[in-house]
Short mmCIF file of C-alpha atoms and ligand atoms in Angstrom, two decimals:
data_model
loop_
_atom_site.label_atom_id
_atom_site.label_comp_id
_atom_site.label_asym_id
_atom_site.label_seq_id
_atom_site.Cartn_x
_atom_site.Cartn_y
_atom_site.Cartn_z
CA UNK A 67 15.48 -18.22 13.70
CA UNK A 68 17.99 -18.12 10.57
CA UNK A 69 18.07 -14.91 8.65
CA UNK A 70 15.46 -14.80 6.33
CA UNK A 71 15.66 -13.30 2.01
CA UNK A 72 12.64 -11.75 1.38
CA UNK A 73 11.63 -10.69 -2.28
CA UNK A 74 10.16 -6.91 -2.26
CA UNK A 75 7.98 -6.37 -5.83
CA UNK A 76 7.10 -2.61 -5.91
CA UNK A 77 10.00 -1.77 -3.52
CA UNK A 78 10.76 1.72 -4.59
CA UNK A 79 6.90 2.31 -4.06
CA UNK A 80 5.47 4.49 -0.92
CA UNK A 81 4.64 1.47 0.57
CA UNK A 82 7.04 -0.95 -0.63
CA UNK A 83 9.83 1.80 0.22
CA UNK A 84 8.60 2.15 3.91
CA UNK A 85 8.30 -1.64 4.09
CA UNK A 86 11.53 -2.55 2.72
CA UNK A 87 13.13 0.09 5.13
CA UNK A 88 11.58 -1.74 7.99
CA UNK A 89 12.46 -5.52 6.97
CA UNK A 90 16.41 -4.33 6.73
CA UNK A 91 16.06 -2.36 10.45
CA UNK A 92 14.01 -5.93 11.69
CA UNK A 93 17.58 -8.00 10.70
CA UNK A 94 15.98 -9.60 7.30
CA UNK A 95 17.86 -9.37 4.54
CA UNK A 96 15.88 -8.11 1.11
CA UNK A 97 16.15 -8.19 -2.95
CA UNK A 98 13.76 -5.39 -4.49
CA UNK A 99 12.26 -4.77 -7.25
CA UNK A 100 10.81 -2.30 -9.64
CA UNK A 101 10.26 -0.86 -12.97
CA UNK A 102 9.76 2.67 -11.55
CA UNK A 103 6.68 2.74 -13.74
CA UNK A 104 5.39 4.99 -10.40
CA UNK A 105 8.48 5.46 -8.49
CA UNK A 106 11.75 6.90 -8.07
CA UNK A 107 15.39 5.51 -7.70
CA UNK A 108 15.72 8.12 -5.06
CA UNK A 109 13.47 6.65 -2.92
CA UNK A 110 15.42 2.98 -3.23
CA UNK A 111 19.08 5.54 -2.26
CA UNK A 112 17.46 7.11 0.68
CA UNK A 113 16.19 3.83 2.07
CA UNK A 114 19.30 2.86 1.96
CA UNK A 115 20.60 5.57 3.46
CA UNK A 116 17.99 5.21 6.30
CA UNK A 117 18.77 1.62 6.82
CA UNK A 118 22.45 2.42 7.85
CA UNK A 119 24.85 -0.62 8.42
CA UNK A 120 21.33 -2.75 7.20
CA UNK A 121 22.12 -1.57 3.85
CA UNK A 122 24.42 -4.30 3.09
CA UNK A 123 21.37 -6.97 3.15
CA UNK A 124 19.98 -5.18 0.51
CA UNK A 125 20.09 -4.86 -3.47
CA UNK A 126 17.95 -3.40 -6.13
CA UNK A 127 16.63 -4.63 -9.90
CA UNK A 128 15.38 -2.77 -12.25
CA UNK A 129 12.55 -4.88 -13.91
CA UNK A 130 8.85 -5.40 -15.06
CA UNK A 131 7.41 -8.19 -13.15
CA UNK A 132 5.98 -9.42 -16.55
CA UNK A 133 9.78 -9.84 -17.91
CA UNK A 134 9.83 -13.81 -17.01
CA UNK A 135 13.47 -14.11 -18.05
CA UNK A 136 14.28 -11.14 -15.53
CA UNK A 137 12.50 -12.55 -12.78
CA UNK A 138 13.47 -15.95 -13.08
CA UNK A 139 17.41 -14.50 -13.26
CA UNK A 140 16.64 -13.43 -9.38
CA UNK A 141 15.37 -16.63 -8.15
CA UNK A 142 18.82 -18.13 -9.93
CA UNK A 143 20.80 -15.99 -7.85
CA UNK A 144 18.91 -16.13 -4.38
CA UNK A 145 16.79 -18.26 -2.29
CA UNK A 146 13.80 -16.53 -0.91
CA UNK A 147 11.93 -17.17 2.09
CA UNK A 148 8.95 -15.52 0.68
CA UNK A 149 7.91 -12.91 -1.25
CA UNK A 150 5.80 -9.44 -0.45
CA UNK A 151 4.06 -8.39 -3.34
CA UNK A 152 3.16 -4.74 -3.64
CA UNK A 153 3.73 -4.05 -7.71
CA UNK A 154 0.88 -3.04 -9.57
CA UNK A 155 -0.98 -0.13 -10.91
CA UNK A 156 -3.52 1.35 -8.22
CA UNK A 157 -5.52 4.74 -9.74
CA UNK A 158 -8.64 4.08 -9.87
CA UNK A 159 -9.60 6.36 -12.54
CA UNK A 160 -6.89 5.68 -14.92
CA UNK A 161 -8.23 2.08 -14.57
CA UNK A 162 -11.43 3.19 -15.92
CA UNK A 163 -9.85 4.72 -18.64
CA UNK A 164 -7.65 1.95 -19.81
CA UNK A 165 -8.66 -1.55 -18.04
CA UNK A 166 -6.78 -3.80 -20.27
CA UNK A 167 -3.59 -2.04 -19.02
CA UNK A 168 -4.76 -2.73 -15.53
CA UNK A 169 -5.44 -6.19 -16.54
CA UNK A 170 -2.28 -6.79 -18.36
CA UNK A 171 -0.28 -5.11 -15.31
CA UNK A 172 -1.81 -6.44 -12.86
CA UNK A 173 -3.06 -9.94 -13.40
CA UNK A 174 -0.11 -11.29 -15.71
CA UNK A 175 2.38 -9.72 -13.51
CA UNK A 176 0.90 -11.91 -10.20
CA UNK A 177 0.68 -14.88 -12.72
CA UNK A 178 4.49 -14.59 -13.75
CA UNK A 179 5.53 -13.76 -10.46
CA UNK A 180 3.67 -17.17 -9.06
CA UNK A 181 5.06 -19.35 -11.82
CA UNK A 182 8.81 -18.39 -11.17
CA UNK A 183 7.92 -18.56 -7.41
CA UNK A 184 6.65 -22.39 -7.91
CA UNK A 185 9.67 -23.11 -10.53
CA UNK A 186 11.77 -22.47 -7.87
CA UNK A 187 10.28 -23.68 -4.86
CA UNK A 188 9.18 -20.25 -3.02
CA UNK A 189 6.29 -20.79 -2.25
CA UNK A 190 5.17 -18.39 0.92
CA UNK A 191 3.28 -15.05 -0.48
CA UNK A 192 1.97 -11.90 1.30
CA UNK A 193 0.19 -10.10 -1.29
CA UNK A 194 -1.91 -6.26 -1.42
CA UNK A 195 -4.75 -6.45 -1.17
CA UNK A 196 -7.74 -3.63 -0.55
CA UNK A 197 -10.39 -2.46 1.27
CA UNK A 198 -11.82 -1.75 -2.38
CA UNK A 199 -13.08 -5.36 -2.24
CA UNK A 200 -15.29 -4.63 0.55
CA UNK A 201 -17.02 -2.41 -2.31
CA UNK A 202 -19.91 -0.45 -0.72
CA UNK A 203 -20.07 -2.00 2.79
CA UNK A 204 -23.74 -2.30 3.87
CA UNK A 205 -22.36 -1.89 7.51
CA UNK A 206 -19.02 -0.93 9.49
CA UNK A 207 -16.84 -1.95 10.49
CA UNK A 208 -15.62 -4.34 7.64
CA UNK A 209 -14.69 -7.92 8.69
CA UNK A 210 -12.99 -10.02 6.80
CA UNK A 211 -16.19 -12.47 6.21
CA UNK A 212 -17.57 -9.38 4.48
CA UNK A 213 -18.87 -9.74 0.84
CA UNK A 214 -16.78 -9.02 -1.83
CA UNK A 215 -17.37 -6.96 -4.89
CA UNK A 216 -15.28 -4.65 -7.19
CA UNK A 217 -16.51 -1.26 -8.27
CA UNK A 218 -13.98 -1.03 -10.87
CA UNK A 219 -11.16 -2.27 -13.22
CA UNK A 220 -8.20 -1.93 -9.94
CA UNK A 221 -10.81 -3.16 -7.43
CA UNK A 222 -11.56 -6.42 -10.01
CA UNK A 223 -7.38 -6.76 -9.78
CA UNK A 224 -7.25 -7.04 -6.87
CA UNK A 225 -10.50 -9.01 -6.39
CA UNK A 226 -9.45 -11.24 -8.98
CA UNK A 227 -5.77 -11.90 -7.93
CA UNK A 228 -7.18 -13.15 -4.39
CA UNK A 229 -9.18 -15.43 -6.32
CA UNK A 230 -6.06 -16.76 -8.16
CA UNK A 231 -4.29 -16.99 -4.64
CA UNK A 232 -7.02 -19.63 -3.39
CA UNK A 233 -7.49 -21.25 -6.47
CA UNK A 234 -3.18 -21.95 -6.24
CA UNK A 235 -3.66 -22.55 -2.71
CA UNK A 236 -6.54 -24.63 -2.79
CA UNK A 237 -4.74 -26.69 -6.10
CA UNK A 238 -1.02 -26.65 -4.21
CA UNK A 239 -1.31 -26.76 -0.31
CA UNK A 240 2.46 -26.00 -0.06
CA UNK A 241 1.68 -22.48 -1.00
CA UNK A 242 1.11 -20.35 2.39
CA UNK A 243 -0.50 -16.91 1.47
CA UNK A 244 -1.41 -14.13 3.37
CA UNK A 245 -3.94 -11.48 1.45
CA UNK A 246 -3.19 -8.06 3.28
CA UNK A 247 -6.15 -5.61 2.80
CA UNK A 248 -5.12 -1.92 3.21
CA UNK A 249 -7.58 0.69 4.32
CA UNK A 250 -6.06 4.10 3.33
CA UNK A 251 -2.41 4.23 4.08
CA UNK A 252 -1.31 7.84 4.83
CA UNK A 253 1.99 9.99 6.21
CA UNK A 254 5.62 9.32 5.92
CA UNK A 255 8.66 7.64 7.78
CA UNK A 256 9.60 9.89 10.97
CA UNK A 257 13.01 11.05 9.08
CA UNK A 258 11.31 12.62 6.71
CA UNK A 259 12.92 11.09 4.21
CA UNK A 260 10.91 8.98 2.45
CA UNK A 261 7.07 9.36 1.66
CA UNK A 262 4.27 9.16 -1.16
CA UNK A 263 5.08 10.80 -4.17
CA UNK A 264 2.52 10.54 -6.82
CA UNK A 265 2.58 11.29 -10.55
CA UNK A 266 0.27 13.80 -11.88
CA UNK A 267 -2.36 15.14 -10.25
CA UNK A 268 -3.10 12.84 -6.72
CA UNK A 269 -6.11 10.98 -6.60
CA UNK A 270 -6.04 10.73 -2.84
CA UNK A 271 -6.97 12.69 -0.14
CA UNK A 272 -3.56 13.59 1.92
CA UNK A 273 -1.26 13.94 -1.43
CA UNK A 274 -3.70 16.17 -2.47
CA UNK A 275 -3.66 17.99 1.07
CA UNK A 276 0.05 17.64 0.58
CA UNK A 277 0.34 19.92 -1.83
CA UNK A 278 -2.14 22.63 -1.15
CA UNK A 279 -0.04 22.68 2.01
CA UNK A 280 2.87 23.55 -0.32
CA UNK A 281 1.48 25.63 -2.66
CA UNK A 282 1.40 23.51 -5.31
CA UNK A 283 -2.34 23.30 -5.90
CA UNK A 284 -5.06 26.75 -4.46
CA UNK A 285 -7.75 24.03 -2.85
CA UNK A 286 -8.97 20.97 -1.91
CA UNK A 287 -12.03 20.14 -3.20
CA UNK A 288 -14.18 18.01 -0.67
CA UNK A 289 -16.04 15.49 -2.34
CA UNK A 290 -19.49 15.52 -0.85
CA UNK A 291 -20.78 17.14 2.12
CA UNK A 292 -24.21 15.17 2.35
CA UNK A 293 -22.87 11.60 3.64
CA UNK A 294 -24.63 10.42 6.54
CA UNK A 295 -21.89 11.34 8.89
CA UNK A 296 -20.82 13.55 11.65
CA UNK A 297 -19.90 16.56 9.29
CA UNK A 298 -21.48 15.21 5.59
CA UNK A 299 -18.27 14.08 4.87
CA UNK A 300 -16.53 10.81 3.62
CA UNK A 301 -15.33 8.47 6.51
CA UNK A 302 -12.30 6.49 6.29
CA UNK A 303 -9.48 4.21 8.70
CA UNK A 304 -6.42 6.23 7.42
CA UNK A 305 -3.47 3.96 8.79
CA UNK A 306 0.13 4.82 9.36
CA UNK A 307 2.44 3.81 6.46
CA UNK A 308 4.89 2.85 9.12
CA UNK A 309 2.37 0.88 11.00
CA UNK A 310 0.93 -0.80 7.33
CA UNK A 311 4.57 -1.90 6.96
CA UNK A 312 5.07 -3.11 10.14
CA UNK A 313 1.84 -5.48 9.21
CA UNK A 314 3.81 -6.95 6.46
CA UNK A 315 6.58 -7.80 8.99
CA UNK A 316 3.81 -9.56 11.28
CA UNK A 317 2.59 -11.04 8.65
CA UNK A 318 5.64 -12.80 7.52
CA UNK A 319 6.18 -14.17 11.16
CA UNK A 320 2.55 -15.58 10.24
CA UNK A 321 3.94 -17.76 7.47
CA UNK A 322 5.74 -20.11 9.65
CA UNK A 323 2.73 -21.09 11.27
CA UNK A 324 2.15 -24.83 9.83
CA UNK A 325 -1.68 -24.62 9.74
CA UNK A 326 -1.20 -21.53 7.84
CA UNK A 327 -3.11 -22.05 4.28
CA UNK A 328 -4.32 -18.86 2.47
CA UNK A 329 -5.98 -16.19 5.12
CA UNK A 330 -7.04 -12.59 4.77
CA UNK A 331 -6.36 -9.55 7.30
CA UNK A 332 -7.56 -6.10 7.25
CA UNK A 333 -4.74 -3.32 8.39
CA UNK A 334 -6.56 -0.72 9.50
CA UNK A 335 -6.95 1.10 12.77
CA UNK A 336 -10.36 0.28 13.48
CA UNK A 337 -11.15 4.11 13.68
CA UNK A 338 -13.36 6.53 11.02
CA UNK A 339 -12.08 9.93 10.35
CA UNK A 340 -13.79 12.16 7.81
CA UNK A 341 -12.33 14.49 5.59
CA UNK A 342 -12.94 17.63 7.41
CA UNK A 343 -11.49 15.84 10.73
CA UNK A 344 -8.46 14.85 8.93
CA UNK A 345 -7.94 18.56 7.33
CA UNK A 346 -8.41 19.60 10.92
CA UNK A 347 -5.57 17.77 12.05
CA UNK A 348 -3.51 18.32 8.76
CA UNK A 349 -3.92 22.05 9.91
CA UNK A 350 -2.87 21.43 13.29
CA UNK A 351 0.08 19.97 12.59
CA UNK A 352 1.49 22.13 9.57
CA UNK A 353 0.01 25.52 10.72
CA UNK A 354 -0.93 25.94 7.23
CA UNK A 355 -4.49 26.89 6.15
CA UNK A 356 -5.96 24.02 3.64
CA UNK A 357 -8.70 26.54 1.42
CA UNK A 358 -11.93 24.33 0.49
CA UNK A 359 -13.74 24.09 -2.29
CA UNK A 360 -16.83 22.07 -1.93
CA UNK A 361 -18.42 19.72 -4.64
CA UNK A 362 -20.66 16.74 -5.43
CA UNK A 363 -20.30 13.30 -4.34
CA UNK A 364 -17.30 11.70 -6.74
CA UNK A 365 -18.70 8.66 -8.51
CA UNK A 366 -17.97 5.27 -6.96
CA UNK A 367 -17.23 6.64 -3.55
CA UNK A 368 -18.52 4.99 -0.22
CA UNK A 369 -19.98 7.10 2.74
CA UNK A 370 -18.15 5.14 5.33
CA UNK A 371 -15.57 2.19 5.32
CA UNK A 372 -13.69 1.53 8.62
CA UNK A 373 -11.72 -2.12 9.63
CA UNK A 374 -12.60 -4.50 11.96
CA UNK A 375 -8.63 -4.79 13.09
CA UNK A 376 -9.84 -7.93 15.71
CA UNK A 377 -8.69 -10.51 13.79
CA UNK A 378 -5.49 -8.89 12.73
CA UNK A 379 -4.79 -8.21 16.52
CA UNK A 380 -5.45 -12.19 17.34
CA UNK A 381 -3.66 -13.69 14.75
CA UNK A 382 -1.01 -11.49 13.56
CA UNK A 383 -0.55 -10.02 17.12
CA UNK A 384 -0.39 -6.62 15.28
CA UNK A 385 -2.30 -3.36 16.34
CA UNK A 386 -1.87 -0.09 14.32
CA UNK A 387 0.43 2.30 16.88
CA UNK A 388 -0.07 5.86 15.39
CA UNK A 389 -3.12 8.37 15.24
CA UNK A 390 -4.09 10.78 12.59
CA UNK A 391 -2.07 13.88 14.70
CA UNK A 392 1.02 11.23 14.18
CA UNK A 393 0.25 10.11 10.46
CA UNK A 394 0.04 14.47 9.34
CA UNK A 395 2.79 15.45 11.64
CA UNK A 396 5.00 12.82 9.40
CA UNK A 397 3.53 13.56 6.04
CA UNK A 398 4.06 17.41 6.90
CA UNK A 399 7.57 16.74 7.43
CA UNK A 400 8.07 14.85 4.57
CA UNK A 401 6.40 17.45 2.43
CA UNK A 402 8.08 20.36 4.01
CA UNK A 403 11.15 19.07 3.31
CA UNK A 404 10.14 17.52 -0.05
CA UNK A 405 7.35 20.06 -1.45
CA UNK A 406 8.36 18.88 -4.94
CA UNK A 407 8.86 14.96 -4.24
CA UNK A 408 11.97 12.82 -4.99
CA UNK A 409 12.41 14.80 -8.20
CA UNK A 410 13.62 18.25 -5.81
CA UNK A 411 12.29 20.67 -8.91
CA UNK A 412 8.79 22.14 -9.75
CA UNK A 413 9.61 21.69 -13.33
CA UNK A 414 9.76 17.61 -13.72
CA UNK A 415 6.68 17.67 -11.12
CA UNK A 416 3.04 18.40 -12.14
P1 NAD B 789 3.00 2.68 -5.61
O1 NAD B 789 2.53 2.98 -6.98
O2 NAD B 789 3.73 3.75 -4.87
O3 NAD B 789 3.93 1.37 -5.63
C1 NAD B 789 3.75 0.32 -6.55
C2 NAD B 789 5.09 0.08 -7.20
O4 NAD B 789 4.99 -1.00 -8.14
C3 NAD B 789 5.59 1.30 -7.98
O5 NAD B 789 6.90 1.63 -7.54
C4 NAD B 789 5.59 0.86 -9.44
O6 NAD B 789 6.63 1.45 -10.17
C5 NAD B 789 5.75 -0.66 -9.29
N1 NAD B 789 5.22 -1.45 -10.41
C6 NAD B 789 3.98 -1.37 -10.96
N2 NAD B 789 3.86 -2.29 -11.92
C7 NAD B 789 5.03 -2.98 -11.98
C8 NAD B 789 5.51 -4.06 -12.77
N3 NAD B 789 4.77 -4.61 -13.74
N4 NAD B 789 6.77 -4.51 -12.56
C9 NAD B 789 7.55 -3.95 -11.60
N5 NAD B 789 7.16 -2.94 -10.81
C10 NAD B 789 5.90 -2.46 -11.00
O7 NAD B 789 1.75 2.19 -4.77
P2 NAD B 789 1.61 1.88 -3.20
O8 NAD B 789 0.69 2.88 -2.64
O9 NAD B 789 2.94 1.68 -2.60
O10 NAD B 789 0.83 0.51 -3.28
C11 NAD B 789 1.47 -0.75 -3.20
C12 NAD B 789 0.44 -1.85 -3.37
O11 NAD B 789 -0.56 -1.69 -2.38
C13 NAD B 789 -0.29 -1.80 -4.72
O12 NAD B 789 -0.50 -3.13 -5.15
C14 NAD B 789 -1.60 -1.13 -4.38
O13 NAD B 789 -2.62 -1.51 -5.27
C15 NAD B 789 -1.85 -1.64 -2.98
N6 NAD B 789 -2.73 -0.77 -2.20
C16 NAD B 789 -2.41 0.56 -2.05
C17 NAD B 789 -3.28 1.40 -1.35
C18 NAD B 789 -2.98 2.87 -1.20
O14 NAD B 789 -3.90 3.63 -0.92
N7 NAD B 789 -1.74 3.32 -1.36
C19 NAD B 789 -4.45 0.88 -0.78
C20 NAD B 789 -4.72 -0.47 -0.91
C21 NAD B 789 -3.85 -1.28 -1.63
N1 UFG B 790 -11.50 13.10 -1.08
C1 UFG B 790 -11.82 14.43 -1.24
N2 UFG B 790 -11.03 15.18 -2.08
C2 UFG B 790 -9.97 14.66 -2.75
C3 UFG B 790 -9.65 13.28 -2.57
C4 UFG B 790 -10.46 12.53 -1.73
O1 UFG B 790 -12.77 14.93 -0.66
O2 UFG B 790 -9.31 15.38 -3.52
C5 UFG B 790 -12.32 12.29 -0.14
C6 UFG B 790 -13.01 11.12 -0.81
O3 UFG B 790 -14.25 11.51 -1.35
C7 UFG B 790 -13.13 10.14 0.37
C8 UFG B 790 -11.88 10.43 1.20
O4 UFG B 790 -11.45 11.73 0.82
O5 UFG B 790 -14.25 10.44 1.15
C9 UFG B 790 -10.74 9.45 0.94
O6 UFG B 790 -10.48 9.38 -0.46
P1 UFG B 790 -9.19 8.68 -1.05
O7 UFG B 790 -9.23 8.80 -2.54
O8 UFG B 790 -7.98 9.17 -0.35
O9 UFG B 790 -9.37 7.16 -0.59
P2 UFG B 790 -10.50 6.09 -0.98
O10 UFG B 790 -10.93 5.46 0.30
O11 UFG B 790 -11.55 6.67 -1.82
O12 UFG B 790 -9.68 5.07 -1.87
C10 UFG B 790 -8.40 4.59 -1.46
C11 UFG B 790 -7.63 4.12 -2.70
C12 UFG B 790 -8.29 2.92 -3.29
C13 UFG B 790 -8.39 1.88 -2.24
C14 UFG B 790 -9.14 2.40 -1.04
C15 UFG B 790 -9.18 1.39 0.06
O13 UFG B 790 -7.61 5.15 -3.68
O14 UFG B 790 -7.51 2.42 -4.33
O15 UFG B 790 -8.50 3.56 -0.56
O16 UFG B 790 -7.91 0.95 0.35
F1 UFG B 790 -9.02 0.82 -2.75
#
């Protein structure tokens, strides 16, 4: 098969950065881009780094998916096989608080990005997508057939932008789209090197591990203890970033298939962990004590939401490699050798 130019939005990203990293080892060649709205340009250097001799299939742009000019300045300069779409806003709270930003971000970013797409002929899209659409799953685990339902302003995104992918499909049949839905992507690439960085204070669970770990915050405070579930605590499929971008790469193979139209896949592992299990193993494989401070249920939260990974396995031929003593062995070395992120100081980190 011919080399194939892949578009990256949200490159510099923790996922994005992970997935780029693997496309250039995997022989394609790759354009990124990013406004580092939640990112940092270190992240784009060390991939490069990581990627070795690859590095020469890759460049960067600096740009906001809604600038139409910028984007459509790419597609003048390269032809792209397709296009893996990771940029967008994603805390869930800060959605809340200010929806029309989500909205604005979100939406009219995807909508830019598929008009420049069709002006020049790209027309093959793997998009993130969540497990938040599953909303509160009546059952485990989640298949794709599943209901769908947004329990706020990020879940409607992405809710919403799947919609507009099988409206475009359904109006254009030229467009092939895969809809990727993420259960909780956790850990780090292997080196070390690269991993999640958030702003602020992290909304999720192994960021905020993450930096107890480091010293950075005294406790984690476990959001319920009264789920139906082994321990009272929340159940999730935490998934390998390595193995989520590996997906991406399975997915892309998925695109040549001819019958191909617009199709959904979970990436998870199949397997429910609770919080307490994956402090356990956090603990195990930092030998640092994570102190607990116990609290209510947070609003919006799920007891239990777990993938059904069969059809993934089928069609995609992918199957998540790594377990959770894998995923917090490689986000403890990441954060041992990065305690303050890709900014290196305590001072521009919160
Ligand atoms: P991230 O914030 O690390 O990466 C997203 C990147 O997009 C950031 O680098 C940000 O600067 C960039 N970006 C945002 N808006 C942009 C715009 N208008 N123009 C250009 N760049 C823009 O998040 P992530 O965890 O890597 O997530 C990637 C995608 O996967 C997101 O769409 C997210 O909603 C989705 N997702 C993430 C999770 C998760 O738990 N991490 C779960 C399910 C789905
Ligand atoms: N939790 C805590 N303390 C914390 C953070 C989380 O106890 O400080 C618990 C939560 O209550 C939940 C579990 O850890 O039981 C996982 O929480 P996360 O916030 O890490 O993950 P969620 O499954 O709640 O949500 C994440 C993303 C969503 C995305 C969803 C599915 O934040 O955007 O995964 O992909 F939609």
């Amino acid at each position: 098969m011919p080399t194939q130019t892949i578009l990256v939005t949200g490159g510099a990203g923790y996922i994005g950065s992970h997935t780029v990293l693997q496309l250039l080892l995997g022989g394609y060649h790759v354009v990124a881009v990013d406004n580092f709205d939640n990112s940092s340009e270190t992240a784009i250097l060390r991939v490069k780094e990581l990627a070795g001799e690859f590095a020469k299939n890759f460049s960067f742009s600096m740009l906001d998916l809604r600038d139409k000019c910028a984007l459509d300045k790419i597609f003048s300069t390269t032809r792209f096989d397709a296009v893996i779409h990771f940029a967008g806003l994603k805390a869930v709270g800060e959605s809340v608080e200010k929806p029309l930003l989500y909205f604005d971000n979100n939406l009219i970013g995807t909508i830019i990005l598929f008009e420049v797409m069709a002006a020049h002929g790209c027309k093959n899209l793997v998009f993130s997508s969540s497990a938040t659409v599953y909303g509160w799953p009546k059952e485990v685990p989640c298949t794709e057939e599943f209901p769908l339902s947004a329990a706020n302003p990020y879940g409607r995104t992405k809710l919403m932008i799947e919609e507009i992918c099988r409206d475009v499909h359904s109006a254009d049949s030229d467009w092939k789209i895969i809809l990727l839905r993420y259960f909780n992507p956790v850990g780090a690439h292997p080196s070390g090197y690269i991993g999640e960085d958030p702003r602020g204070i992290p909304n999720n669970l192994m960021p905020f591990v993450q930096q107890v770990a480091v010293g950075r915050r005294p406790a984690l405070t476990v959001y319920g203890n009264d789920y139906k579930t082994s321990d009272g605590t929340g159940v999730r499929d935490y998934i390998h970033v390595v193995d989520l971008a590996d997906g991406h790469i399975a997915a892309l193979r998925k695109l040549q298939d001819p019958k191909i139209g617009c199709e959904v896949y979970n990436l998870g592992t199949g397997k429910g962990t609770s919080v307490l299990e994956m402090v356990k193993a956090f603990e195990q494989a930092s030998g640092k004590k994570i102190p607990l401070a116990m609290a209510g249920r947070r609003p919006g939260d799920a007891a239990i939401v777990y993938a059904s990974t069969d059809k993934a396995e089928r069609e995609l031929n992918w199957k998540a490699k790594y377990g959770i003593g894998e995923m917090c062995r490689d986000q403890w070395n990441w954060a041992s050798k990065n305690p303050y992120g890709y900014s290196g100081s305590k001072d521009s980190s919160n």
